[in-house]
Structure formats: structure tokens, C-alpha cells
Amino acid sequence: MDIQYASLCPLKPSPVLTTADIPAASDTDVASQVATYLAKLNGAQREAVEFGTDAPGAPSGPLLVIAGAGSGKTNTLAHRVAHLLVKGADPHRILLLTFSRRAALEMTRRVTRIAIGALGSKSAIAQGLTWSGTFHGVGARLLRDYADLVGLSPSFTINDREDSADLMNLVRHELGLSAKEKRFPAKSTCFAIYSRVVNTGASLATVLDQAFPWCREWEPDLRRLFAAYVNAKQSQSVLDYDDLLLYWSHLAAEPSIAADLSSRFDHVLVDEYQDTNKLQASILLSMKPDGRGLTVVGDDAQSIYSFRGATVRNILDFPNHFDPPARCVTLERNYRSTQPILEASNAVIGLASERYTKNLWTDKACEQKPRVVSVADEADQARYVVEKVLEAREAGMTLKSQAVLFRAAHHSAALEIELTRRNIPFVKFGGLKFLDSVHVKDVLAVLRWAENPRDRVAGFRVVQLLPGIGPAIAGRVLDQVSSGDTTRALASFAAPARASEDWPQFVALMAKVCGRETGWPAEFEMIRRWYEPHLERNHEDAAIRHGDVLQMESIASTYPTRERFLTELTLDPPDATSDESGVPMLDEDYLILSTIHSAKGQEWRNVFVLNGVDGCIPSDLGTGSDEEIDEERRLLYVAMTRAREDLHIVTPQRFYVHNQTHLGDRHVWASRTRFIPAQLMDRFETKAWPPVPVAAAPTAAGLAAAAKAKIDIAARLKGMWE
């Protein structure tokens, strides 16, 4: 559920069920099992599963499965892969592409369970799907196979996004761009621009105009910076995430290589196709230009990642890339939400300017409509959510089965304060990834530098771990290493006085790691023991960080080689333990707080959507074009379809503007999101909170007394001025 760069799947064979004790199934048993698992599918799911599977060795044309929210997409795709295997497809010739490690592992487990249930252990299915992973993970594996053809060293290393930004920064300084009279864009901005250009296929000028207009004046310098950055990567034999797709797309664009790539796979299946970018789509179309054996699954209504370069056009235009057009199967039966929630969600997305027509339905009848709740401000919004969460908890609904969703991370600030005040435990999804943790990056840098001595980012980081060594001295060390053997260069370097005590031990460590004297994974333990005193010296919370390093050591032991470990951990970092907000959880139950982007693919019984007003949903930065507005509409749709039983869209009427002391605290008025216009309000229950108290009516006795008094107030007011 993390909203940062999509987690990426490792390349090792997927874990499968144990088959030693499973007898081979007879043909009669197979037919019976096939009938059994197909009978569990609804009509549309079965159509998608069975399409073109009669002769898996001679794949049929392309298939597009439009899978609405909660329609059993994962189950359908898993059954399709399993059905191909049951029908005789070679598992080694199936390429299954997903967008997360978790999705790939879950998919392969389901596929194996279904296929083994039908076939027993009489086929190669027991070996699992060896080509199941993410675009980036599979790309890294293929690039090592074809490295010599594209001028790559097979031992190339992969920079994560932070290391890539650091390398961009080094090049930025070398070009003198940081010494401009007007401040040049920061390294993170520079890398974001570079990545957007690569992933969207748009020109630098277009990207600057559309997404980074404040950087438009720097176009010539940025072009020079990006060229130097590419040269630096190539000279150091490193790739960044974007290179994994970029190199693969260039491989696939070469007809002879594309033919070879295509011949390796009879079937290519892609999950979450609405989240692909132009590079990924071009790879698929180059590998399977006629679409034979190509299946893509997704939902255009859940395309919400354009900020990563994804484009909804890929799924909208997919059928027409082929002649005849791809077969389309739509999954509309929803197994998650109640009918009133689906009716409201259908109505919201139905106003999109372009979409595949589908209307989700379910047999889960319910009288309760989704609520649109009007509150005075963000403070009342927080109090409303807390009150209703506790009310649901008292009725037997756990905190974990409830979630609060929001467009941007800072939208939950007032709620977090109220939850803390009321002593309600919560977890907010997001935060650091394992590789973003300083201490984890330190240990990995030692391994990366030993694996590739030309990797200056890794070497620069490692050398500066020693006391008394800063950037200038580290640069001299790397210059000396680049001219010869790493161990000899380090041994002959004259370390500064403050580092003299630690230098011999460091040189000995690098000699063993570079020379592979200890072997894998024992060398990881050796590095960890060397690093521990530096960890304690540099970090006050060393004990918590030490747990991350131990966790990584445990992970390392599951990989056969150092190279495989570095590649796969860089592509798919697990969560760190030290990135938790606040103290460790003392309660086994806790409320879920999440951005809408991070919540995609999840579901809860009770869902609250914060700030359902214009300026938040849609974001005031997301209304520059019809395409942006449609994506913001899809964000609300995704949020609404996370709810199983209850849905609350909260609309604060005013937002306070602080930090302007010379003007005092001001506020701005907000209106309900434009995505729920008046004509859709019959799908919702509207209410104000807190309820407005009804004023007590005057009593009969009071009115009678007033009549007797006959006070002439008007005359009294006139008399004030006489």
C-alpha cells in the first residue's frame, strides 16, 4: 500500500506448493477438477479464463479483460494462467507481469494451487512460473541475457531512486550548475524531470511546459545535465530504474531481437494494465505485434498514476492496436460492496468524458446509502470521524476493518491530532522503504562497491562512513581506486589522522569482500559486524536500526549469490522497521489512515473519505486539463469502491489559513466536490454534523404573559433620541 515508486518483484522462482505427496491425476480426475474450478467462476470470468486456451501451443489473438473494482480480477487472471497450464502450456514459456512483489507471489501461489489441484504432480508445474515478476524485475533479468548485444557489462549494478538522484547531483556539481546566480533546480527535481521524459516518451520541452513550468528557463542546461548523467551511468556500469525499461524497449524495437524475445514466450499476461506507461506498452507491442498470446487485465476507471508516467490511453486504445481488434471481456459483478455504494460509484464515474462502459452490480442488498456529511471545518471533520469510528467499534467492528482515506498526506493532520488526544491507535501508510533508510543504504553500498568498483555513488558513501573522511578526501580515494585494483589502491592510500585507526580494518574488509574470500552469504555477516560500531557512532537510535540490518542479513541468506541479492533487493525493497511513526504499537487493533493512491487494491468494511470538496478532490493542482480532471474523478471512484458496507464522504465548509499573523487567522469557504453534482445526490444520504439543536418553542403561559404586558418596544427605541 505504499504510494512511492511501485514495488518491484524479485526474479527468483516463485514459491510453490509442496508436491512430493501429491499423486499424478488421471485424465478423468483432471476433467473433473477443471469442471470444478470453472464452476466457481461467473459467466464473464469463465469467458476470460477459457478464451483461446484450447490450443495453448498455438495462442489465439489478444484479450483485454476490463475488471471493475471488486470483480475478482486477481482470481480471474490466476485461473486463466492455471487453465493454460492444465491445457498443456509450458510454464517456462509463460511471462506474467505484475506491478508488485506481493501481487506476483500471490498470483503464483493461486496458479500453482489451482493447477496442481487438477494435474497433481505429473507436470513441470511443480517448478513454478519462472518468468513471473514486475516489468523492472523481468527487464533486469533479460538485460543480463542480452547485455553483450547492447554494450552492457553483465555485472552492471542498479541504482535505486535516491542513489540515482545523488549521481545526478554529482554531475550537476561537476557541470557547475549549482553555482548559478539564480538557483538551479534541486537534484530531486532534476531527476523527476528526467524520469518523466523517459517514461512518457514526451520531449523535454513538453514535460517542462506541462509538469515543471517553473524550470522552463533551464531547458538547455537540463539537456546538458541529462546527457552528462547518461555518460556517468555508462562509464560506471550502473543503471537506474528507468534504464531497465528503456534498454528493454530498445531491445524489443530491434526486429531480430524482438522476434527472439517473442519466441521465448507463448503467452504474455499483464496485470493492472491501466498503470502502464508508454515504454511498457511499446515493449509489449514490440514483443507481440500481432497480439497472439497477449492478455492484459485492468480497469480504466482506476488509472490514477499519471504522476509516475502511467497513461490511461494504453488500456483505452489497446483493442485497436490489432487487426482484428482484441477480444474484450468485461467483469461487472462486484463481490465487495453493497448495491447502494456501487450505484453511487457508478454514477460518479459515469460522468467521465471517456471510459469503457460498465456498471458494477452485486447481490449484496442494503438500505444504507453512502453518506455525504457536511461539517463546519477540519476540526469537526476529525471529531466526526473519531465518533463514528468508535461507534462502529462498540457495535463490533474492529478498528482494522475501518479506514480513513485522503487525497494528500497532509490532509489527515487534524485527524491525527484528535486520534492521539483520544488515545486511539492508528497506522498511516506511507513512509520510508527499506532502501531509503540511511543505515540500510550504508551496508548495501559496501556490497555494491565490491561488486562494481566503478560505482562512484556507492564508493563515495562507503568511504565517508569512516571518521575524518569527508567529500574531498572520499573523492581522492575514488580517483585512486578508479586507476587500478581496488584493494591495492585502498592499501596504498594515505588515510588522514582521524581515520588512521579504522583504515587498516576497512582495507582488510574490502580485500575479503572484493576477493570473495568469505563467500556468500557469510560475507554479509562480516560487513554487518564491521559496520556496527559506525552505526552506533552515527545514530542515537542505533538499536532500532540494528534490527533492520539483522533483518536484511536474514533476507540475504535466502539468495544464492551476491549479485542476485543486490539486483532483487534494489528492485523490491521490503519495509523498514525503523520508519514507524512514534512508539511501537501497544494495541493489536488500530485504525487505518491512507492516501487514496496507497489504498488502491484494498478494502475495508467502513471507509471515510476526508475533504470531499473542490480544491482537495479534485486537487487545485489537478484541474489544468480535461485529462487531469478525469484522473481526479477516478481517484474519488477508487476511494468510494474501497468500502464494503459503509461509506462517509466528509465535506468541511471552511478551511482556516494560518501563518499569516499580520492578517490574523482567516478562512476560505469550500464547496462539495464537483464530482458529486446535484443530479447525483439522490444516490447519497446527506446530513450535517453535529446535528443542529432544535430551539425550544415559547410556552403558552409565556405568550399569555407577554400579551398582558403589551410592551411597546418600538416606542421605547424612538424615545432614546428624543
XYZ file of C-alpha atoms in Angstrom:
722
model
C 0.000 0.000 0.000
C 2.914 2.273 -0.276
C 2.426 5.282 -2.579
C 6.011 5.721 -3.590
C 7.602 4.111 -6.632
C 5.827 0.865 -7.377
C 7.399 -2.042 -5.502
C 9.095 -4.447 -7.841
C 9.134 -8.221 -7.873
C 12.306 -10.314 -7.477
C 13.443 -12.689 -10.174
C 13.888 -15.832 -8.143
C 11.479 -18.680 -8.854
C 8.200 -18.119 -7.095
C 7.423 -20.256 -4.025
C 5.087 -23.113 -4.863
C 3.150 -25.746 -3.026
C 4.877 -28.940 -1.921
C 4.001 -31.692 -4.393
C 6.033 -34.648 -3.158
C 2.989 -36.384 -1.734
C 0.519 -35.383 -4.461
C -0.193 -38.302 -6.817
C -0.437 -37.749 -10.544
C -4.022 -37.210 -11.581
C -5.748 -39.338 -14.203
C -7.379 -37.772 -17.257
C -10.759 -38.338 -15.639
C -9.590 -36.617 -12.466
C -8.236 -33.694 -14.492
C -11.532 -33.219 -16.319
C -13.395 -33.341 -13.028
C -11.095 -30.809 -11.379
C -11.311 -28.474 -14.387
C -15.085 -28.602 -14.262
C -14.948 -27.921 -10.522
C -12.774 -24.796 -10.635
C -14.538 -23.406 -13.723
C -17.890 -23.842 -11.988
C -16.731 -21.422 -9.263
C -16.440 -18.592 -11.805
C -19.241 -16.377 -13.046
C -20.029 -16.232 -16.755
C -17.776 -13.284 -17.651
C -14.881 -14.635 -15.588
C -15.167 -18.026 -17.258
C -15.210 -16.414 -20.705
C -11.970 -14.594 -19.872
C -10.368 -17.752 -18.451
C -11.237 -20.043 -21.360
C -10.608 -17.673 -24.275
C -8.082 -19.200 -26.664
C -6.944 -21.984 -24.329
C -7.976 -24.980 -26.451
C -4.592 -24.984 -28.184
C -2.159 -23.251 -25.788
C 0.801 -24.108 -28.019
C -0.801 -22.033 -30.794
C -2.042 -18.953 -28.913
C -5.111 -17.106 -30.096
C -5.423 -13.378 -30.576
C -5.153 -10.602 -27.964
C -7.508 -10.422 -24.996
C -8.461 -7.386 -22.924
C -10.196 -8.024 -19.602
C -11.855 -4.907 -18.173
C -12.117 -5.804 -14.497
C -14.260 -3.455 -12.428
C -13.434 -2.755 -8.789
C -14.015 -5.799 -6.591
C -14.899 -8.016 -9.560
C -12.397 -10.784 -8.814
C -9.634 -9.615 -11.165
C -6.797 -11.458 -9.441
C -8.833 -14.642 -9.179
C -9.732 -14.469 -12.878
C -6.160 -13.899 -14.031
C -4.849 -16.685 -11.789
C -7.447 -19.077 -13.167
C -6.548 -18.109 -16.738
C -2.859 -18.867 -16.169
C -3.696 -22.111 -14.374
C -6.114 -23.113 -17.142
C -3.378 -22.577 -19.730
C -1.113 -24.881 -17.728
C -3.817 -27.508 -17.335
C -4.396 -27.378 -21.086
C -0.715 -28.124 -21.697
C 1.099 -24.798 -21.855
C 4.754 -24.872 -20.829
C 5.104 -22.908 -17.561
C 8.591 -21.792 -18.620
C 7.107 -20.137 -21.717
C 4.580 -18.023 -19.814
C 5.523 -14.447 -18.918
C 3.380 -12.995 -16.137
C 3.923 -9.298 -15.419
C 2.595 -7.604 -12.288
C 3.291 -4.313 -10.527
C 4.308 -5.506 -7.086
C 6.166 -8.334 -5.442
C 3.168 -9.141 -3.280
C 0.910 -9.410 -6.332
C 3.355 -11.711 -8.131
C 3.761 -14.030 -5.154
C 0.031 -14.180 -4.531
C -0.643 -14.835 -8.205
C 1.848 -17.682 -8.475
C 0.544 -19.288 -5.278
C -3.003 -19.253 -6.616
C -1.960 -20.513 -10.040
C 0.034 -23.368 -8.550
C -2.739 -24.340 -6.160
C -5.338 -24.471 -8.951
C -3.112 -26.283 -11.454
C -1.773 -28.856 -9.021
C -5.302 -29.495 -7.820
C -6.163 -30.565 -11.361
C -2.927 -32.213 -12.518
C -1.294 -33.434 -9.331
C 2.496 -33.645 -9.684
C 2.630 -35.088 -13.188
C 3.880 -31.940 -14.916
C 6.533 -29.248 -14.705
C 4.045 -27.022 -12.889
C 5.695 -28.025 -9.628
C 8.692 -25.932 -10.706
C 6.542 -22.836 -10.738
C 6.343 -19.918 -13.131
C 9.979 -18.956 -13.630
C 9.037 -15.798 -15.545
C 6.673 -14.187 -13.051
C 7.606 -10.722 -11.832
C 7.429 -6.995 -12.432
C 8.363 -5.129 -15.589
C 11.516 -3.846 -13.916
C 12.468 -7.206 -12.422
C 11.981 -9.117 -15.668
C 13.727 -6.309 -17.536
C 16.811 -6.637 -15.330
C 16.913 -10.374 -15.955
C 16.535 -10.052 -19.730
C 19.179 -7.321 -19.911
C 21.737 -9.646 -18.333
C 20.880 -12.222 -21.018
C 21.368 -9.694 -23.821
C 23.964 -7.436 -22.160
C 26.716 -8.113 -24.689
C 24.428 -7.103 -27.556
C 23.792 -3.642 -26.132
C 27.214 -2.796 -24.746
C 26.373 -3.542 -21.127
C 28.556 -5.385 -18.670
C 26.622 -8.428 -17.384
C 27.741 -7.382 -13.877
C 26.033 -3.975 -14.044
C 24.575 -2.693 -10.797
C 21.246 -0.927 -10.310
C 20.827 2.397 -8.532
C 17.655 2.979 -6.568
C 15.964 6.349 -6.944
C 17.848 8.060 -4.140
C 21.212 6.873 -5.444
C 20.200 7.960 -8.938
C 19.361 11.421 -7.619
C 22.735 11.502 -5.807
C 24.539 10.667 -9.038
C 22.537 13.346 -10.806
C 23.687 15.758 -8.109
C 27.347 14.823 -8.535
C 27.088 15.507 -12.259
C 25.212 18.732 -11.516
C 28.127 19.959 -9.392
C 30.736 18.852 -11.927
C 28.996 20.891 -14.613
C 28.942 23.937 -12.356
C 25.168 24.147 -12.421
C 24.969 24.511 -8.640
C 26.952 27.756 -8.881
C 24.359 29.593 -10.996
C 23.396 33.110 -9.938
C 19.749 32.003 -9.923
C 19.100 28.782 -8.031
C 19.182 25.775 -10.358
C 16.549 23.041 -9.744
C 17.402 20.638 -6.902
C 18.620 17.122 -7.592
C 15.243 15.529 -6.848
C 13.505 17.892 -9.269
C 16.116 17.275 -11.947
C 15.724 13.526 -11.603
C 11.923 13.766 -11.614
C 12.065 15.700 -14.887
C 14.477 13.172 -16.402
C 12.318 10.243 -15.312
C 9.136 11.843 -16.654
C 10.743 12.346 -20.070
C 11.940 8.724 -20.208
C 8.687 7.136 -19.077
C 6.234 9.262 -21.039
C 8.214 9.484 -24.267
C 7.454 13.213 -24.373
C 10.039 15.824 -25.271
C 11.884 17.692 -22.552
C 10.174 20.916 -23.625
C 6.727 19.312 -23.354
C 7.424 17.854 -19.903
C 8.682 21.203 -18.651
C 5.657 23.046 -20.036
C 3.122 20.588 -18.627
C 4.593 19.490 -15.297
C 7.533 21.757 -14.375
C 6.815 25.209 -15.852
C 8.991 26.952 -13.230
C 12.013 25.110 -14.707
C 11.340 26.111 -18.324
C 14.217 28.620 -18.441
C 16.699 25.880 -17.600
C 15.923 23.641 -20.595
C 19.362 23.950 -22.288
C 21.197 23.304 -19.014
C 18.912 20.410 -18.123
C 19.532 18.843 -21.519
C 23.276 19.135 -20.907
C 22.879 17.713 -17.390
C 20.889 14.692 -18.567
C 23.424 13.898 -21.287
C 26.232 14.013 -18.726
C 24.184 11.872 -16.330
C 23.764 9.193 -19.001
C 27.514 9.287 -19.696
C 28.255 8.919 -15.984
C 25.978 5.877 -15.675
C 27.555 4.217 -18.683
C 31.114 4.872 -17.523
C 30.281 3.437 -14.094
C 28.304 0.473 -15.495
C 25.202 1.325 -13.473
C 21.551 1.514 -14.487
C 18.669 3.303 -12.835
C 15.092 2.018 -12.655
C 14.104 3.825 -15.820
C 17.005 2.259 -17.732
C 15.576 -1.196 -17.107
C 12.565 -0.268 -19.210
C 14.443 1.974 -21.620
C 17.035 -0.661 -22.538
C 14.342 -3.335 -22.798
C 12.252 -1.146 -25.104
C 15.266 -0.573 -27.385
C 15.945 -4.305 -27.405
C 12.341 -5.023 -28.324
C 12.392 -2.343 -31.031
C 15.104 -4.259 -32.918
C 13.143 -6.713 -35.120
C 15.570 -9.629 -34.823
C 15.838 -9.339 -31.034
C 12.096 -8.743 -30.709
C 11.488 -11.964 -32.654
C 13.815 -13.837 -30.315
C 12.137 -12.352 -27.252
C 8.719 -13.223 -28.628
C 9.746 -16.781 -29.414
C 10.697 -17.342 -25.764
C 7.118 -16.815 -24.581
C 3.922 -18.346 -25.911
C 1.812 -16.315 -23.522
C 2.341 -12.854 -22.032
C -0.141 -11.786 -19.356
C -0.140 -8.330 -17.760
C -1.946 -7.298 -14.585
C -3.023 -3.695 -13.815
C -2.560 -2.639 -17.445
C -4.123 0.761 -16.726
C -0.981 1.595 -14.722
C 1.493 1.044 -17.575
C 3.389 3.860 -19.249
C 4.233 4.319 -22.922
C 7.541 2.467 -22.572
C 5.882 -0.601 -21.113
C 3.168 -0.591 -23.757
C 5.765 -0.285 -26.525
C 7.645 -3.284 -25.104
C 4.533 -5.474 -25.186
C 3.514 -4.380 -28.679
C 7.036 -4.976 -29.995
C 7.211 -8.446 -28.471
C 3.706 -9.429 -29.607
C 2.887 -7.176 -32.599
C 0.030 -9.436 -33.743
C -1.234 -9.830 -30.185
C -1.174 -13.609 -30.275
C -0.919 -14.930 -26.723
C -1.179 -11.442 -25.217
C -3.634 -10.883 -22.339
C -3.939 -7.617 -20.433
C -6.165 -7.069 -17.404
C -7.104 -3.757 -15.841
C -9.684 -1.082 -15.179
C -9.581 2.272 -16.910
C -11.643 3.708 -14.042
C -8.747 3.030 -11.657
C -5.983 4.681 -13.689
C -4.621 7.148 -11.104
C -0.836 7.136 -11.518
C -0.118 9.668 -14.257
C 2.408 11.321 -11.927
C 4.532 8.178 -12.447
C 4.172 8.379 -16.216
C 1.236 5.957 -16.483
C -1.334 6.754 -19.147
C -4.944 5.636 -19.356
C -4.599 5.739 -23.142
C -2.794 2.381 -23.048
C -5.878 0.492 -21.921
C -8.367 2.670 -23.819
C -6.510 2.209 -27.119
C -5.402 -1.409 -26.640
C -8.061 -3.166 -28.779
C -7.363 -1.057 -31.857
C -3.653 -1.875 -31.998
C -4.575 -5.162 -33.641
C -6.438 -6.312 -36.726
C -8.911 -7.714 -35.957
C -9.289 -5.798 -32.683
C -8.625 -7.506 -29.367
C -11.390 -9.504 -27.749
C -12.864 -7.555 -24.805
C -14.442 -9.196 -21.746
C -15.938 -7.011 -19.018
C -16.225 -8.137 -15.395
C -19.081 -6.204 -13.785
C -20.201 -8.364 -10.876
C -18.787 -6.912 -7.672
C -18.041 -9.138 -4.685
C -17.028 -6.352 -2.293
C -19.516 -3.536 -1.835
C -23.223 -3.144 -1.200
C -25.532 -2.152 -4.053
C -26.084 1.459 -2.830
C -22.308 2.043 -2.731
C -21.978 0.645 -6.253
C -24.855 2.755 -7.576
C -23.229 5.913 -6.222
C -19.803 4.891 -7.558
C -21.227 4.049 -10.995
C -22.914 7.449 -11.103
C -19.693 9.303 -10.240
C -17.540 7.534 -12.838
C -20.374 7.654 -15.368
C -19.701 11.372 -15.832
C -16.149 10.719 -17.104
C -15.517 12.023 -20.604
C -14.141 8.712 -21.918
C -14.327 5.220 -20.449
C -15.285 1.612 -21.047
C -18.971 1.264 -20.282
C -19.562 -0.936 -17.272
C -21.986 -0.870 -14.391
C -20.919 -2.728 -11.299
C -23.622 -4.741 -9.567
C -23.891 -7.108 -6.655
C -26.417 -9.285 -4.876
C -25.490 -7.675 -1.517
C -28.664 -5.717 -0.863
C -28.620 -2.931 1.721
C -30.783 0.053 2.629
C -27.961 2.312 3.805
C -26.815 4.767 1.137
C -23.346 6.338 1.181
C -23.317 9.462 3.326
C -22.236 12.963 2.323
C -21.592 14.634 5.667
C -21.304 18.390 5.975
C -19.179 19.691 8.867
C -18.063 23.167 9.852
C -14.306 22.732 9.478
C -11.401 20.287 9.695
C -11.642 20.101 13.473
C -15.273 18.991 13.265
C -14.312 16.611 10.484
C -11.789 14.932 12.797
C -14.322 14.749 15.636
C -16.972 13.254 13.354
C -14.618 10.532 12.094
C -13.477 9.620 15.600
C -17.038 9.498 16.936
C -18.258 7.258 14.111
C -15.191 5.009 14.273
C -15.721 4.437 17.983
C -19.453 3.970 17.450
C -18.740 1.241 14.879
C -16.183 -0.333 17.200
C -18.740 -0.533 20.006
C -21.043 -2.290 17.536
C -18.407 -4.979 16.983
C -16.411 -3.606 14.029
C -12.650 -3.711 14.666
C -10.531 -0.628 14.053
C -8.508 -2.524 11.428
C -11.629 -3.034 9.347
C -12.111 0.744 9.138
C -10.074 3.196 7.055
C -9.770 6.929 6.535
C -8.693 7.930 3.032
C -7.455 11.288 1.755
C -6.101 12.894 -1.414
C -2.818 14.140 0.087
C -0.857 13.024 3.141
C -1.174 16.355 4.969
C -4.980 16.204 4.822
C -5.001 13.909 7.866
C -3.067 16.259 10.173
C -6.043 17.413 12.255
C -7.368 13.859 12.474
C -4.019 12.504 13.672
C -4.004 15.067 16.481
C -7.545 14.116 17.514
C -6.751 10.381 17.402
C -3.690 10.932 19.572
C -5.681 13.062 22.013
C -8.325 10.349 22.284
C -5.690 7.616 22.626
C -6.868 5.727 19.529
C -4.075 3.726 17.885
C -3.613 4.192 14.144
C -1.220 3.367 11.331
C -0.656 5.776 8.457
C 0.527 4.080 5.316
C 3.480 5.587 3.513
C 6.869 6.476 4.987
C 10.248 5.108 4.157
C 11.085 1.999 2.224
C 13.839 -0.313 3.395
C 16.402 1.035 0.927
C 15.607 4.637 1.818
C 16.885 4.056 5.359
C 20.358 5.509 5.800
C 21.800 2.523 7.662
C 20.472 0.000 5.151
C 21.904 2.005 2.260
C 25.261 2.093 4.046
C 25.551 -1.699 4.230
C 24.290 -2.197 0.697
C 26.808 0.356 -0.570
C 29.686 -1.824 0.673
C 28.340 -4.778 -1.315
C 27.602 -2.668 -4.389
C 31.060 -1.135 -4.425
C 32.698 -4.543 -4.085
C 30.516 -5.862 -6.914
C 31.252 -2.882 -9.164
C 34.302 -0.762 -8.203
C 33.328 1.814 -10.838
C 30.148 2.669 -8.911
C 31.220 6.066 -7.550
C 27.969 6.729 -5.664
C 28.412 3.536 -3.630
C 32.125 4.125 -3.059
C 31.553 7.742 -2.095
C 29.073 6.637 0.562
C 31.222 3.817 1.962
C 34.442 5.773 2.389
C 32.685 8.586 4.242
C 31.484 6.135 6.895
C 34.948 6.357 8.417
C 35.637 9.190 10.884
C 37.662 12.066 9.499
C 36.794 11.444 5.839
C 34.617 13.965 4.049
C 33.659 14.527 0.403
C 37.030 15.902 -0.697
C 39.090 13.010 0.707
C 36.485 10.494 -0.479
C 36.842 11.906 -3.985
C 40.613 11.374 -3.885
C 40.116 7.794 -2.693
C 37.780 7.056 -5.587
C 40.137 8.645 -8.104
C 42.916 6.359 -6.867
C 40.665 3.289 -6.942
C 39.488 4.028 -10.493
C 43.051 3.815 -11.767
C 43.748 0.266 -10.629
C 42.967 -2.651 -8.340
C 40.582 -1.658 -5.532
C 42.364 -3.437 -2.686
C 45.837 -2.239 -3.667
C 44.603 1.303 -4.205
C 42.998 1.406 -0.764
C 46.053 -0.138 0.904
C 48.367 2.459 -0.611
C 46.174 5.437 0.185
C 47.453 7.733 2.946
C 44.455 7.998 5.247
C 44.019 11.168 7.347
C 44.983 11.021 11.008
C 41.425 10.710 12.332
C 40.793 7.692 10.104
C 44.157 6.006 10.657
C 42.878 3.701 13.388
C 39.921 2.450 11.323
C 41.600 2.397 7.909
C 43.509 -0.927 8.134
C 40.376 -2.793 9.226
C 38.439 -1.190 6.359
C 41.093 -2.185 3.818
C 41.081 -5.756 5.132
C 37.290 -5.895 4.851
C 37.263 -4.671 1.264
C 40.024 -7.109 0.319
C 37.946 -10.046 1.563
C 34.687 -8.825 0.043
C 36.187 -7.876 -3.333
C 38.121 -11.130 -3.443
C 35.069 -13.156 -2.381
C 37.261 -14.870 0.207
C 34.474 -15.445 2.738
C 31.768 -16.486 0.315
C 28.079 -15.654 0.202
C 26.157 -15.060 2.421
C 28.825 -15.200 5.158
C 30.380 -12.002 3.827
C 27.205 -10.125 4.722
C 27.663 -11.011 8.387
C 31.275 -9.856 8.147
C 30.181 -6.488 6.726
C 27.473 -6.146 9.351
C 29.958 -6.704 12.185
C 32.335 -4.140 10.667
C 29.503 -1.629 10.295
C 28.035 -1.921 13.823
C 30.461 0.464 15.580
C 29.937 3.049 12.829
C 26.174 2.640 13.214
C 26.418 3.280 16.970
C 28.687 6.268 16.439
C 26.434 7.941 13.851
C 22.893 7.227 15.128
C 21.248 7.725 18.513
C 18.588 5.089 17.714
C 21.182 2.508 16.719
C 19.321 -0.329 18.445
C 16.246 0.063 16.221
C 18.367 0.483 13.101
C 20.407 -2.578 14.059
C 17.200 -4.595 13.781
C 16.879 -3.539 10.128
C 20.415 -4.677 9.364
C 19.783 -8.042 11.019
C 16.570 -8.370 9.043
C 18.461 -7.686 5.839
C 21.083 -10.274 6.787
C 18.305 -12.823 7.187
C 16.913 -11.868 3.774
C 20.369 -12.133 2.213
C 20.686 -15.736 3.326
C 17.767 -16.693 1.070
C 19.559 -15.631 -2.120
C 22.110 -17.825 -3.931
C 24.569 -15.072 -4.909
C 25.566 -11.546 -4.011
C 24.660 -10.301 -7.481
C 21.170 -11.787 -7.288
C 20.636 -10.305 -3.819
C 21.712 -6.808 -4.878
C 19.573 -6.843 -8.001
C 16.440 -8.112 -6.361
C 16.649 -6.089 -3.158
C 17.239 -2.910 -5.144
C 14.250 -3.680 -7.331
C 11.953 -4.730 -4.497
C 12.863 -3.293 -1.094
C 10.853 -4.607 1.872
C 9.588 -2.209 4.513
C 11.952 -0.956 7.162
C 11.137 -1.348 10.843
C 12.642 1.959 11.920
C 10.316 4.061 9.754
C 7.353 3.547 12.072
C 5.755 6.766 13.234
C 6.004 7.078 17.002
C 6.428 4.310 19.526
C 5.787 0.650 18.662
C 2.137 -0.350 18.682
C 0.850 -1.339 22.098
C -2.587 -2.348 20.800
C -3.231 -5.258 18.431
C -6.060 -3.256 16.815
C -5.568 0.075 15.069
C -7.294 2.395 12.626
C -6.004 2.616 9.038
C -5.075 6.021 7.615
C -4.055 6.051 3.968
C -3.804 8.190 0.872
C -6.176 7.121 -1.875
C -3.236 6.190 -4.101
C -1.901 3.885 -1.415
C -5.331 2.345 -0.777
C -5.812 1.055 -4.320
C -6.411 -2.688 -4.263
C -7.501 -2.694 -0.610
C -10.931 -2.883 1.025
C -12.494 -2.155 4.426
C -15.940 -2.502 5.973
C -16.172 1.171 6.919
C -14.487 3.923 4.864
C -14.250 7.673 5.488
C -13.109 9.992 2.697
C -11.770 13.285 4.028
C -12.134 16.697 2.394
C -14.669 15.805 -0.297
C -14.543 19.373 -1.588
C -13.211 21.200 -4.612
C -9.595 22.117 -4.029
C -8.930 18.755 -2.379
C -10.869 16.314 -4.604
C -10.105 17.420 -7.236
C -6.832 18.902 -6.075
C -6.490 22.526 -7.067
C -3.305 21.460 -8.867
C -5.126 18.773 -10.843
C -7.601 20.837 -12.838
C -5.403 22.201 -15.603
C -6.815 19.944 -18.314
C -9.722 17.614 -19.015
C -7.366 14.632 -18.632
C -6.290 15.780 -15.166
C -9.876 16.335 -14.065
C -10.859 12.867 -15.272
C -7.999 11.335 -13.275
C -9.108 13.205 -10.158
C -12.611 11.810 -10.745
C -11.125 8.317 -10.928
C -9.380 8.950 -7.598
C -12.732 9.578 -5.910
C -14.137 6.464 -7.593
C -11.243 4.376 -6.275
C -11.803 5.744 -2.772
C -15.538 5.009 -2.875
C -15.097 1.453 -4.139
C -12.820 0.548 -1.220
C -15.900 0.428 1.053
C -17.717 -2.838 1.683
C -20.580 -1.756 3.956
C -20.408 1.920 4.956
C -19.057 4.960 3.138
C -18.764 8.503 4.529
C -17.639 11.408 2.322
C -16.944 14.316 4.665
C -17.160 17.894 3.357
C -15.794 20.660 5.604
C -17.392 24.023 4.817
C -14.383 26.160 5.652
C -10.614 25.826 5.907
C -8.530 28.104 8.081
C -5.468 29.827 6.615
C -2.815 30.095 9.305
C 0.722 31.520 9.500
C -0.378 34.974 8.386
C -0.147 36.721 11.746
C -0.286 40.215 10.324
C -3.726 39.420 8.956
C -4.959 37.177 11.748
C -6.435 33.737 11.165
C -8.510 33.733 8.011
C -10.638 31.077 6.385
C -11.827 30.164 2.918
C -15.164 28.614 2.075
C -15.320 25.275 0.270
C -17.988 23.657 -1.870
C -18.826 19.995 -2.306
C -16.677 18.248 -4.894
C -17.801 18.835 -8.459
C -17.747 15.055 -8.946
C -20.963 14.744 -6.898
C -23.222 17.310 -8.605
C -26.831 17.922 -7.652
C -28.207 15.371 -10.116
C -26.352 12.580 -8.310
C -27.392 13.467 -4.779
C -30.304 11.031 -4.778
C -27.695 8.241 -4.562
C -26.468 9.613 -1.232
C -27.805 10.314 2.216
C -26.994 13.894 3.202
C -26.559 15.035 6.772
C -24.980 17.805 8.794
C -22.813 17.146 11.829
C -23.129 17.863 14.647
C -26.921 17.935 14.407
C -28.310 21.443 14.775
C -30.257 21.628 18.077
C -33.941 22.481 17.750
C -34.772 25.702 19.584
C -37.395 25.372 22.306
C -40.748 26.918 21.334
C -42.283 29.516 23.649
C -44.797 28.144 26.134
C -48.468 29.067 26.190
C -48.060 30.641 29.631
C -45.148 32.743 28.393
C -47.097 34.002 25.400
C -50.091 34.860 27.604
C -47.885 36.853 29.974
C -46.326 38.742 27.073
C -49.768 39.601 25.703
C -50.789 41.140 29.048
C -47.613 43.181 29.280
C -48.061 44.752 25.839
C -44.593 46.275 25.847
C -44.188 48.849 23.070
C -40.529 48.336 22.257
C -40.794 50.420 19.081
C -41.858 53.468 21.127
C -39.005 52.922 23.553
C -36.454 52.874 20.708
C -37.814 56.127 19.337
C -37.689 57.630 22.799
C -33.947 57.049 23.028
C -33.425 60.014 20.701
C -35.958 62.473 21.983
